[in-house]
């Protein structure tokens, strides 16, 4: 794998300039960023806010400013293209009037009625900003839709580790395996990221990986228990990675017992629905149309109810594992080269299991390029037999986590 690049100071400055141009179009004198991802996108600084709010104030013309707690002053000197004189600190949260974030933001924010602030900020912050004459808006979301070449390279890296996560889950899957045996491999992927990523940032890196065994695989956002076992029915691997700020995912439906005729049919339907969606991935296509065509196909095949589908066919990647563009009916997004999306139409039968593949896909000038490449795409992958090595690992994990006592 090629060395990991980093976003240059020039790119952060260019992002802020594009946002300033957008603010002038929107007739907004300032934008107040309060979300960690937006602040990271605009200056490259990571932090853990907890209860203490952070603010990046970008005027339509002029220099950027940061308002932050005093204890973060030295840490936030790493913000790219922002000098120490632009860091304005409040004492703590809470703090007396004159030393609290409200007082410092009022003094140094330069806020003019009609400014924009992020709609997702905490209620207490939103209430204060609204009282100062602000209005909610999401201009940064628009800028984040199309990725730069460096961002694409960083997402490729996250995709590589997502595939490694799937490989680890597959290597520890067999009939009767516990979910814990896959969970425990998270550390292997995390260690590889730390070892192989220059300037690794713990605050901008995350690995979430698990096998969702049938029938729990019919609930995509459920949480499997460590002692749950991979038996008959469709299982779904889920691997979400974020490496130095940029995210990807890789997911596969697979089996640890030979699939029944009905299970093969449902697997084939899911694969065909994906092919329909993949055939539409190119610049200029409305995201709502992709979802609509997949929904119409699956409805004709008898699996079109909301309870059987549960979610849209795809979403975007970037700083988050879920962000625009939204491949969903009701979305106004239109695909453009440089966007990165998933394709993951699902079929879910409660009490039976779920069927879903997902890949991280780059929209190119004439179509798309897969950034993840896990096996098991077109034909059901069956991982049935248990090796001696897997038996030993099962015993070690079960003993370490007390699963043998629970089973007894």
Short mmCIF file of C-alpha atoms in Angstrom, two decimals:
data_model
loop_
_atom_site.label_atom_id
_atom_site.label_comp_id
_atom_site.label_asym_id
_atom_site.label_seq_id
_atom_site.Cartn_x
_atom_site.Cartn_y
_atom_site.Cartn_z
CA UNK A 1 0.00 0.00 0.00
CA UNK A 2 1.29 3.47 -0.90
CA UNK A 3 2.29 5.89 1.91
CA UNK A 4 -0.62 7.75 3.47
CA UNK A 5 -0.83 11.38 2.37
CA UNK A 6 -2.17 14.15 4.53
CA UNK A 7 -4.37 17.11 3.68
CA UNK A 8 -2.12 20.09 2.99
CA UNK A 9 -2.52 23.50 4.58
CA UNK A 10 -3.22 24.84 1.08
CA UNK A 11 -6.19 22.51 0.73
CA UNK A 12 -7.63 23.61 4.09
CA UNK A 13 -7.27 27.23 2.99
CA UNK A 14 -8.96 26.46 -0.35
CA UNK A 15 -11.88 24.83 1.49
CA UNK A 16 -12.35 27.93 3.60
CA UNK A 17 -12.20 30.13 0.52
CA UNK A 18 -14.90 28.03 -1.19
CA UNK A 19 -17.04 28.27 1.93
CA UNK A 20 -16.57 32.02 2.04
CA UNK A 21 -17.71 32.31 -1.57
CA UNK A 22 -20.78 30.24 -0.70
CA UNK A 23 -21.53 32.45 2.30
CA UNK A 24 -21.51 35.50 0.03
CA UNK A 25 -23.95 33.74 -2.30
CA UNK A 26 -26.19 33.00 0.69
CA UNK A 27 -25.90 36.59 1.97
CA UNK A 28 -24.52 35.36 5.30
CA UNK A 29 -21.81 37.42 6.98
CA UNK A 30 -20.38 34.49 9.00
CA UNK A 31 -20.63 30.74 9.46
CA UNK A 32 -20.24 29.20 12.91
CA UNK A 33 -19.07 25.59 12.81
CA UNK A 34 -19.75 23.64 16.01
CA UNK A 35 -19.49 20.01 14.90
CA UNK A 36 -16.17 18.19 15.26
CA UNK A 37 -16.28 16.87 11.66
CA UNK A 38 -16.88 20.33 10.21
CA UNK A 39 -14.10 21.92 12.26
CA UNK A 40 -11.79 19.07 11.23
CA UNK A 41 -12.75 19.58 7.58
CA UNK A 42 -11.96 23.30 7.75
CA UNK A 43 -8.72 23.26 9.74
CA UNK A 44 -7.59 19.67 10.36
CA UNK A 45 -7.80 19.86 14.16
CA UNK A 46 -9.12 16.88 16.11
CA UNK A 47 -10.39 17.10 19.67
CA UNK A 48 -12.80 15.46 22.11
CA UNK A 49 -15.34 18.13 23.05
CA UNK A 50 -17.31 16.34 25.77
CA UNK A 51 -19.41 19.08 27.42
CA UNK A 52 -17.16 21.99 26.40
CA UNK A 53 -18.21 23.54 23.07
CA UNK A 54 -15.81 24.52 20.30
CA UNK A 55 -16.56 27.15 17.65
CA UNK A 56 -14.89 27.93 14.34
CA UNK A 57 -16.11 31.30 13.04
CA UNK A 58 -15.51 31.92 9.36
CA UNK A 59 -16.57 35.34 8.02
CA UNK A 60 -17.61 35.79 4.40
CA UNK A 61 -14.50 37.94 4.11
CA UNK A 62 -11.55 37.98 6.46
CA UNK A 63 -9.64 35.61 8.75
CA UNK A 64 -11.04 32.63 10.62
CA UNK A 65 -11.28 32.52 14.43
CA UNK A 66 -11.61 29.72 16.99
CA UNK A 67 -13.35 29.90 20.37
CA UNK A 68 -12.41 27.02 22.65
CA UNK A 69 -11.79 26.07 26.30
CA UNK A 70 -8.51 27.25 27.82
CA UNK A 71 -7.33 23.71 28.49
CA UNK A 72 -7.35 23.05 24.71
CA UNK A 73 -5.33 26.13 23.70
CA UNK A 74 -2.00 24.36 23.18
CA UNK A 75 -3.63 21.30 21.62
CA UNK A 76 -5.51 23.40 19.05
CA UNK A 77 -2.37 25.16 17.89
CA UNK A 78 -2.24 22.29 15.40
CA UNK A 79 -5.17 23.86 13.48
CA UNK A 80 -3.90 24.42 9.95
CA UNK A 81 -3.62 27.96 8.65
CA UNK A 82 -4.81 29.50 11.93
CA UNK A 83 -2.34 31.50 14.00
CA UNK A 84 -2.25 31.64 17.83
CA UNK A 85 -3.77 35.14 17.85
CA UNK A 86 -6.95 33.67 16.34
CA UNK A 87 -7.48 31.32 19.30
CA UNK A 88 -9.85 32.87 21.85
CA UNK A 89 -10.34 30.85 25.01
CA UNK A 90 -13.01 30.72 27.67
CA UNK A 91 -12.26 29.62 31.24
CA UNK A 92 -14.25 26.36 31.39
CA UNK A 93 -17.77 24.98 31.24
CA UNK A 94 -19.64 26.22 33.14
CA UNK A 95 -17.95 29.52 34.00
CA UNK A 96 -19.00 32.92 35.36
CA UNK A 97 -20.30 35.60 33.05
CA UNK A 98 -17.41 37.31 31.33
CA UNK A 99 -15.37 34.10 31.34
CA UNK A 100 -17.85 31.64 29.76
CA UNK A 101 -18.09 30.59 26.13
CA UNK A 102 -21.05 32.92 25.52
CA UNK A 103 -19.06 35.95 26.66
CA UNK A 104 -15.95 35.06 24.66
CA UNK A 105 -17.96 34.24 21.54
CA UNK A 106 -19.89 37.51 21.83
CA UNK A 107 -16.64 39.47 22.19
CA UNK A 108 -14.53 37.76 19.53
CA UNK A 109 -17.01 36.13 17.15
CA UNK A 110 -17.88 39.31 15.27
CA UNK A 111 -21.33 37.87 14.64
CA UNK A 112 -23.72 39.84 12.43
CA UNK A 113 -27.47 39.20 12.38
CA UNK A 114 -28.32 36.62 9.72
CA UNK A 115 -25.14 34.56 10.22
CA UNK A 116 -25.34 30.79 9.74
CA UNK A 117 -24.69 28.13 12.37
CA UNK A 118 -24.77 24.34 12.16
CA UNK A 119 -28.21 22.88 12.71
CA UNK A 120 -26.84 19.87 14.57
CA UNK A 121 -25.27 21.78 17.46
CA UNK A 122 -26.47 21.16 21.06
CA UNK A 123 -29.76 22.81 21.98
CA UNK A 124 -28.22 25.19 24.52
CA UNK A 125 -25.75 26.41 21.89
CA UNK A 126 -28.40 26.64 19.16
CA UNK A 127 -30.70 28.66 21.44
CA UNK A 128 -27.95 31.18 22.21
CA UNK A 129 -26.86 31.49 18.57
CA UNK A 130 -30.46 31.96 17.46
CA UNK A 131 -30.91 34.71 20.09
CA UNK A 132 -27.88 36.47 18.57
CA UNK A 133 -29.63 36.59 15.21
CA UNK A 134 -28.27 33.41 13.68
CA UNK A 135 -30.07 30.93 11.45
CA UNK A 136 -29.37 27.24 10.96
CA UNK A 137 -27.68 26.04 7.77
CA UNK A 138 -25.41 23.30 6.48
CA UNK A 139 -23.08 24.88 3.87
CA UNK A 140 -20.17 22.58 4.78
CA UNK A 141 -22.23 19.53 3.80
CA UNK A 142 -22.39 20.85 0.23
CA UNK A 143 -18.61 21.29 0.08
CA UNK A 144 -17.96 17.79 1.41
CA UNK A 145 -19.96 15.97 -1.28
CA UNK A 146 -17.17 15.85 -3.90
CA UNK A 147 -13.81 14.63 -2.66
CA UNK A 148 -10.37 15.93 -3.60
CA UNK A 149 -7.68 13.55 -4.92
CA UNK A 150 -6.03 13.46 -1.49
CA UNK A 151 -9.34 12.69 0.21
CA UNK A 152 -9.94 9.84 -2.25
CA UNK A 153 -6.51 8.40 -1.44
CA UNK A 154 -7.34 8.55 2.28
CA UNK A 155 -10.69 6.82 1.70
CA UNK A 156 -8.89 4.13 -0.31
CA UNK A 157 -6.74 3.50 2.74
CA UNK A 158 -9.80 3.20 5.01
CA UNK A 159 -11.37 0.83 2.45
CA UNK A 160 -8.26 -1.36 2.54
CA UNK A 161 -8.66 -1.82 6.30
CA UNK A 162 -12.39 -2.42 5.94
CA UNK A 163 -11.60 -5.35 3.64
CA UNK A 164 -9.02 -6.57 6.16
CA UNK A 165 -11.75 -6.54 8.76
CA UNK A 166 -14.01 -8.70 6.59
CA UNK A 167 -11.10 -11.11 6.01
CA UNK A 168 -10.57 -11.39 9.78
CA UNK A 169 -14.28 -12.08 10.37
CA UNK A 170 -14.35 -14.71 7.63
CA UNK A 171 -11.20 -16.37 9.00
CA UNK A 172 -12.95 -16.82 12.36
CA UNK A 173 -16.34 -17.90 11.05
CA UNK A 174 -17.56 -21.50 11.01
CA UNK A 175 -20.66 -23.38 12.10
CA UNK A 176 -20.99 -22.76 15.85
CA UNK A 177 -18.51 -19.87 16.10
CA UNK A 178 -19.33 -17.16 18.61
CA UNK A 179 -19.66 -13.51 17.67
CA UNK A 180 -16.91 -12.82 20.23
CA UNK A 181 -14.36 -14.61 18.06
CA UNK A 182 -14.88 -11.99 15.35
CA UNK A 183 -15.18 -9.07 17.77
CA UNK A 184 -11.82 -9.99 19.25
CA UNK A 185 -10.10 -9.52 15.87
CA UNK A 186 -10.87 -5.79 15.93
CA UNK A 187 -7.56 -5.27 17.71
CA UNK A 188 -5.67 -6.86 14.81
CA UNK A 189 -7.07 -4.35 12.32
CA UNK A 190 -6.53 -1.45 14.73
CA UNK A 191 -2.93 -2.49 15.35
CA UNK A 192 -2.30 -2.66 11.60
CA UNK A 193 -3.65 0.86 11.18
CA UNK A 194 -1.44 2.21 13.98
CA UNK A 195 1.61 0.39 12.65
CA UNK A 196 1.12 1.36 9.00
CA UNK A 197 -0.28 4.90 9.22
CA UNK A 198 2.21 7.78 9.56
CA UNK A 199 1.02 10.53 11.93
CA UNK A 200 -1.75 8.24 13.19
CA UNK A 201 -4.46 10.23 14.98
CA UNK A 202 -6.33 8.32 17.69
CA UNK A 203 -9.13 10.90 17.77
CA UNK A 204 -9.82 10.45 14.03
CA UNK A 205 -9.57 6.66 13.82
CA UNK A 206 -12.15 3.99 14.60
CA UNK A 207 -12.80 0.35 13.72
CA UNK A 208 -16.19 -1.29 14.27
CA UNK A 209 -16.50 -4.86 13.05
CA UNK A 210 -18.76 -7.81 13.80
CA UNK A 211 -20.65 -10.68 12.25
CA UNK A 212 -24.39 -10.38 12.70
CA UNK A 213 -25.67 -13.98 12.93
CA UNK A 214 -29.02 -15.13 11.66
CA UNK A 215 -31.72 -14.32 12.66
CA UNK A 216 -30.26 -11.11 14.21
CA UNK A 217 -28.96 -10.16 10.75
CA UNK A 218 -32.54 -9.06 10.00
CA UNK A 219 -31.96 -6.10 12.35
CA UNK A 220 -29.08 -4.07 10.83
CA UNK A 221 -28.68 -1.75 13.82
CA UNK A 222 -29.06 -4.38 16.53
CA UNK A 223 -26.02 -5.30 18.62
CA UNK A 224 -25.06 -8.98 18.69
CA UNK A 225 -24.06 -10.47 22.03
CA UNK A 226 -20.58 -12.02 22.38
CA UNK A 227 -22.06 -15.45 22.97
CA UNK A 228 -24.36 -15.41 19.92
CA UNK A 229 -23.45 -18.19 17.51
CA UNK A 230 -23.14 -18.50 13.76
CA UNK A 231 -25.47 -21.37 12.90
CA UNK A 232 -27.92 -21.79 10.00
CA UNK A 233 -29.22 -18.89 7.94
CA UNK A 234 -27.74 -15.72 6.43
CA UNK A 235 -25.12 -13.84 8.46
CA UNK A 236 -23.87 -10.33 7.64
CA UNK A 237 -20.39 -8.99 8.29
CA UNK A 238 -20.27 -5.29 9.10
CA UNK A 239 -16.94 -3.45 9.06
CA UNK A 240 -16.81 0.33 9.42
CA UNK A 241 -13.43 2.01 9.45
CA UNK A 242 -12.25 5.59 9.89
CA UNK A 243 -8.52 6.17 9.43
CA UNK A 244 -7.08 9.62 10.17
CA UNK A 245 -10.43 11.19 9.53
CA UNK A 246 -11.70 9.36 6.43
CA UNK A 247 -14.18 6.50 6.39
CA UNK A 248 -15.19 3.40 4.44
CA UNK A 249 -17.19 0.20 4.90
CA UNK A 250 -17.24 -3.36 3.61
CA UNK A 251 -20.10 -5.80 4.26
CA UNK A 252 -20.99 -9.28 3.04
CA UNK A 253 -23.80 -11.78 3.49
CA UNK A 254 -22.49 -15.31 4.04
CA UNK A 255 -23.38 -18.69 5.56
CA UNK A 256 -21.91 -21.26 7.95
CA UNK A 257 -24.37 -23.96 6.87
CA UNK A 258 -25.37 -24.84 3.30
CA UNK A 259 -28.08 -22.34 2.28
CA UNK A 260 -31.56 -23.65 1.57
CA UNK A 261 -33.24 -23.12 -1.77
CA UNK A 262 -35.18 -20.13 -0.40
CA UNK A 263 -32.01 -18.64 1.09
CA UNK A 264 -30.25 -18.94 -2.27
CA UNK A 265 -33.20 -17.24 -3.97
CA UNK A 266 -33.19 -14.32 -1.53
CA UNK A 267 -29.41 -13.99 -1.83
CA UNK A 268 -29.77 -13.87 -5.63
CA UNK A 269 -32.49 -11.19 -5.37
CA UNK A 270 -30.23 -9.03 -3.23
CA UNK A 271 -27.37 -9.46 -5.69
CA UNK A 272 -29.62 -8.55 -8.63
CA UNK A 273 -30.92 -5.46 -6.83
CA UNK A 274 -27.31 -4.36 -6.31
CA UNK A 275 -26.55 -4.89 -9.98
CA UNK A 276 -29.44 -2.62 -10.92
CA UNK A 277 -28.08 0.08 -8.62
CA UNK A 278 -24.49 -0.36 -9.76
CA UNK A 279 -25.60 -0.02 -13.37
CA UNK A 280 -26.87 3.48 -12.58
CA UNK A 281 -23.77 4.78 -10.81
CA UNK A 282 -22.39 7.56 -13.00
CA UNK A 283 -22.30 11.36 -12.99
CA UNK A 284 -25.60 13.12 -13.63
CA UNK A 285 -27.87 10.39 -12.26
CA UNK A 286 -30.35 11.44 -9.57
CA UNK A 287 -29.79 9.50 -6.36
CA UNK A 288 -33.55 9.22 -5.81
CA UNK A 289 -33.93 7.47 -9.17
CA UNK A 290 -31.42 4.77 -8.21
CA UNK A 291 -33.31 3.97 -5.03
CA UNK A 292 -36.65 4.08 -6.85
CA UNK A 293 -35.56 1.56 -9.49
CA UNK A 294 -34.23 -0.85 -6.87
CA UNK A 295 -37.38 -0.48 -4.78
CA UNK A 296 -39.59 -1.14 -7.81
CA UNK A 297 -37.63 -4.28 -8.73
CA UNK A 298 -37.80 -5.76 -5.24
CA UNK A 299 -41.49 -4.88 -4.91
CA UNK A 300 -42.20 -6.81 -8.12
CA UNK A 301 -40.33 -9.76 -6.60
CA UNK A 302 -42.51 -9.69 -3.47
CA UNK A 303 -40.06 -8.13 -1.00
CA UNK A 304 -41.02 -4.49 -1.18
CA UNK A 305 -42.63 -3.73 2.18
CA UNK A 306 -40.87 -1.27 4.52
CA UNK A 307 -40.45 -4.03 7.12
CA UNK A 308 -38.59 -6.16 4.55
CA UNK A 309 -36.37 -3.32 3.28
CA UNK A 310 -35.73 -1.06 6.31
CA UNK A 311 -33.35 1.43 4.65
CA UNK A 312 -32.28 3.30 1.51
CA UNK A 313 -29.95 1.66 -1.03
CA UNK A 314 -26.90 3.79 -0.26
CA UNK A 315 -25.20 6.83 1.22
CA UNK A 316 -21.98 8.78 0.96
CA UNK A 317 -18.60 8.48 2.69
CA UNK A 318 -16.01 11.03 3.68
CA UNK A 319 -15.26 12.19 7.18
CA UNK A 320 -18.25 10.11 8.27
CA UNK A 321 -19.39 6.57 7.54
CA UNK A 322 -22.80 8.06 6.74
CA UNK A 323 -23.03 11.40 4.93
CA UNK A 324 -24.34 12.79 1.67
CA UNK A 325 -25.03 12.11 -1.09
CA UNK A 326 -28.08 10.12 0.01
CA UNK A 327 -29.12 7.38 -2.42
CA UNK A 328 -32.75 7.47 -1.38
CA UNK A 329 -36.16 8.38 -2.69
CA UNK A 330 -36.76 11.91 -1.49
CA UNK A 331 -33.11 12.93 -1.92
CA UNK A 332 -32.24 15.93 -4.11
CA UNK A 333 -28.64 14.78 -4.57
CA UNK A 334 -27.24 14.10 -8.06
CA UNK A 335 -24.12 11.99 -8.56
CA UNK A 336 -20.90 13.71 -9.64
CA UNK A 337 -17.39 12.48 -10.27
CA UNK A 338 -15.42 12.46 -7.02
CA UNK A 339 -18.30 11.41 -4.81
CA UNK A 340 -17.88 8.21 -2.78
CA UNK A 341 -20.96 6.12 -2.03
CA UNK A 342 -22.19 2.73 -0.87
CA UNK A 343 -24.53 0.36 -2.68
CA UNK A 344 -26.39 -1.80 -0.16
CA UNK A 345 -30.03 -2.66 -0.85
CA UNK A 346 -31.15 -5.03 1.89
CA UNK A 347 -33.76 -7.72 2.29
CA UNK A 348 -34.81 -8.52 5.86
CA UNK A 349 -37.10 -11.25 7.19
CA UNK A 350 -37.68 -10.96 10.92
CA UNK A 351 -36.99 -14.20 12.73
CA UNK A 352 -35.09 -15.54 9.70
CA UNK A 353 -32.24 -13.18 8.80
CA UNK A 354 -31.01 -10.45 6.48
CA UNK A 355 -29.27 -10.16 3.12
CA UNK A 356 -27.00 -7.19 2.41
CA UNK A 357 -23.67 -6.54 0.71
CA UNK A 358 -22.07 -3.11 0.88
CA UNK A 359 -19.02 -1.69 -0.84
CA UNK A 360 -17.28 1.68 -0.87
CA UNK A 361 -17.50 3.00 -4.45
CA UNK A 362 -15.87 6.01 -6.12
CA UNK A 363 -17.92 7.79 -8.79
CA UNK A 364 -15.67 8.36 -11.82
CA UNK A 365 -16.13 10.39 -15.00
CA UNK A 366 -17.87 7.50 -16.76
CA UNK A 367 -19.10 5.17 -14.02
CA UNK A 368 -17.65 3.94 -10.75
CA UNK A 369 -14.63 2.21 -9.23
CA UNK A 370 -14.93 -0.21 -6.29
CA UNK A 371 -12.61 0.70 -3.44
CA UNK A 372 -13.47 -2.43 -1.42
CA UNK A 373 -13.00 -5.92 -2.80
CA UNK A 374 -14.13 -8.50 -0.24
CA UNK A 375 -15.03 -11.95 -1.67
CA UNK A 376 -18.46 -13.54 -1.73
CA UNK A 377 -20.22 -11.05 -3.99
CA UNK A 378 -22.15 -13.10 -6.55
CA UNK A 379 -22.47 -16.60 -5.05
CA UNK A 380 -23.21 -17.55 -1.44
CA UNK A 381 -20.00 -18.00 0.54
CA UNK A 382 -20.25 -20.98 2.93
CA UNK A 383 -17.72 -21.17 5.77
CA UNK A 384 -18.76 -24.39 7.45
CA UNK A 385 -15.76 -26.40 8.62
CA UNK A 386 -13.83 -25.64 11.80
CA UNK A 387 -10.05 -26.09 11.83
CA UNK A 388 -7.90 -27.06 14.79
CA UNK A 389 -6.60 -23.50 14.94
CA UNK A 390 -10.17 -22.18 15.11
CA UNK A 391 -11.00 -24.67 17.89
CA UNK A 392 -8.06 -23.44 19.96
CA UNK A 393 -8.95 -19.78 19.32
CA UNK A 394 -12.60 -20.45 20.25
CA UNK A 395 -11.46 -21.94 23.58
CA UNK A 396 -9.10 -19.04 24.32
CA UNK A 397 -11.67 -16.34 23.56
CA UNK A 398 -14.47 -18.15 25.40
CA UNK A 399 -12.28 -18.63 28.44
CA UNK A 400 -11.01 -15.05 28.45
CA UNK A 401 -14.54 -13.61 28.23
CA UNK A 402 -16.20 -16.12 30.55
CA UNK A 403 -18.43 -17.48 27.80
CA UNK A 404 -17.83 -21.09 28.85
CA UNK A 405 -19.19 -20.32 32.34
CA UNK A 406 -22.20 -18.55 30.83
CA UNK A 407 -22.91 -21.51 28.57
CA UNK A 408 -22.65 -23.87 31.53
#
